[in-house]
XYZ file of C-alpha atoms in Angstrom:
147
model
C 15.062 -22.526 8.118
C 17.384 -25.444 8.406
C 15.904 -27.610 5.609
C 13.891 -26.656 2.736
C 12.395 -29.856 2.741
C 10.415 -28.944 5.783
C 9.297 -25.490 4.436
C 5.598 -24.816 5.813
C 5.294 -21.695 3.326
C 5.613 -23.546 -0.027
C 5.977 -26.837 -1.413
C 9.678 -27.200 -2.166
C 10.626 -29.518 -5.443
C 14.202 -28.613 -5.014
C 16.543 -31.441 -3.896
C 17.591 -31.351 -0.090
C 20.886 -29.492 0.431
C 23.885 -32.129 -0.014
C 22.115 -34.308 -2.650
C 23.814 -35.025 -5.666
C 21.004 -35.054 -7.975
C 21.571 -36.317 -11.793
C 22.214 -33.776 -14.257
C 19.783 -33.661 -17.108
C 20.960 -35.557 -20.215
C 20.462 -32.220 -22.536
C 23.113 -30.602 -20.026
C 25.436 -33.455 -19.414
C 27.920 -32.182 -22.111
C 27.323 -28.525 -21.673
C 30.591 -26.968 -19.738
C 28.837 -23.792 -18.726
C 25.699 -25.385 -17.315
C 27.325 -28.124 -15.582
C 29.935 -25.554 -14.002
C 26.943 -23.205 -12.999
C 24.769 -26.127 -11.494
C 27.870 -26.893 -9.188
C 28.116 -23.094 -8.115
C 24.608 -23.416 -7.394
C 24.935 -26.292 -5.266
C 27.449 -24.916 -3.368
C 25.634 -21.459 -3.110
C 22.623 -23.205 -1.786
C 24.804 -25.180 0.796
C 26.081 -22.211 2.178
C 22.903 -20.296 2.218
C 21.431 -23.265 4.412
C 24.644 -23.283 6.490
C 24.207 -19.694 7.380
C 20.469 -20.229 8.349
C 21.682 -22.440 11.375
C 21.795 -20.183 14.469
C 24.611 -20.096 16.529
C 23.846 -20.868 20.395
C 24.685 -17.275 21.374
C 22.090 -15.995 18.612
C 18.647 -15.012 20.200
C 15.573 -16.689 18.359
C 12.914 -14.038 17.418
C 10.208 -13.951 19.855
C 6.775 -15.437 18.481
C 4.207 -12.603 18.425
C 0.766 -14.056 18.814
C -1.806 -12.571 15.972
C -3.883 -10.130 17.221
C -7.586 -9.861 16.246
C -6.709 -6.819 13.839
C -4.223 -9.321 12.115
C -6.870 -11.932 11.623
C -9.504 -9.536 10.180
C -7.140 -7.433 8.121
C -4.579 -10.038 7.376
C -5.967 -11.651 4.122
C -6.839 -8.240 2.907
C -3.451 -7.105 3.563
C -2.036 -10.393 1.982
C -4.479 -9.970 -1.194
C -3.031 -6.302 -1.795
C 0.637 -7.163 -1.081
C 1.322 -8.233 -4.893
C -0.720 -4.771 -6.052
C 1.508 -2.967 -3.406
C 4.520 -4.296 -4.831
C 3.817 -3.439 -8.477
C 3.280 0.184 -7.179
C 6.346 0.409 -5.413
C 4.911 0.192 -1.974
C 2.597 3.195 -2.319
C -0.747 1.585 -1.577
C -0.167 0.886 2.466
C 1.870 4.251 2.490
C -1.337 6.150 1.413
C -3.421 3.918 3.338
C -1.610 4.862 6.565
C -1.212 8.554 5.459
C -5.295 8.573 4.740
C -5.601 7.165 8.485
C -3.474 9.709 9.793
C -5.467 12.727 7.855
C -8.710 11.030 8.968
C -7.576 10.804 12.933
C -6.183 14.342 13.026
C -8.105 16.560 10.531
C -11.709 14.703 9.902
C -12.545 13.359 13.049
C -11.911 16.683 15.027
C -13.767 18.786 12.432
C -16.682 16.567 12.509
C -16.789 16.172 16.641
C -16.651 20.119 16.670
C -19.418 20.270 14.406
C -21.749 17.694 15.928
C -21.057 19.389 19.603
C -21.907 22.739 18.057
C -24.977 21.757 16.287
C -26.570 19.384 18.762
C -25.334 20.806 22.121
C -24.805 24.398 21.752
C -27.248 25.721 18.956
C -30.230 23.719 20.763
C -29.975 26.090 23.640
C -31.325 29.728 23.413
C -28.668 32.057 23.038
C -26.100 29.270 22.573
C -24.423 30.678 19.529
C -24.801 34.014 18.360
C -25.607 33.947 14.557
C -26.851 37.110 13.718
C -26.809 40.206 16.070
C -29.846 42.537 16.671
C -28.906 46.229 15.258
C -28.169 48.483 17.973
C -29.417 52.023 16.787
C -27.935 55.398 18.540
C -30.162 57.070 20.624
C -32.095 59.769 18.986
C -31.064 63.420 19.601
C -34.319 64.219 21.154
C -34.106 61.887 23.745
C -30.623 63.219 24.936
C -32.083 66.745 24.903
C -34.747 66.017 27.348
C -32.225 64.812 29.978
C -33.491 60.952 29.744
C -31.161 58.794 31.461
C -30.963 54.984 30.508
């Protein structure tokens, strides 16, 4: 931004760069404060001069907001102060939870669903318990019986 007067993100009440506003009456005789005001003005001028792009510097490409940005943008903006207060842990944990959900919970649920409603519905679809198989009796073998 070349001029904070035209800032869209916030209402800027500071004087424009290069302006030489009056020093407040309570600060006129304060050497340190008057010196600090001069340093602050020069720092502000240098900062604004650094914001001007050279002709060979590329402009950032404008990215159109997606439907996800429109839906979740206000929620994300509302959570930003809380996220900053917790050291960025809220968004980090949110994305970690989404990854866990996508890689663990959804595949387990899908496997359970397919097994329950598609495999177990068929006769002999999945064997849950086997019928006991007893050895042939000794008398049947002696009789010479074959299967």
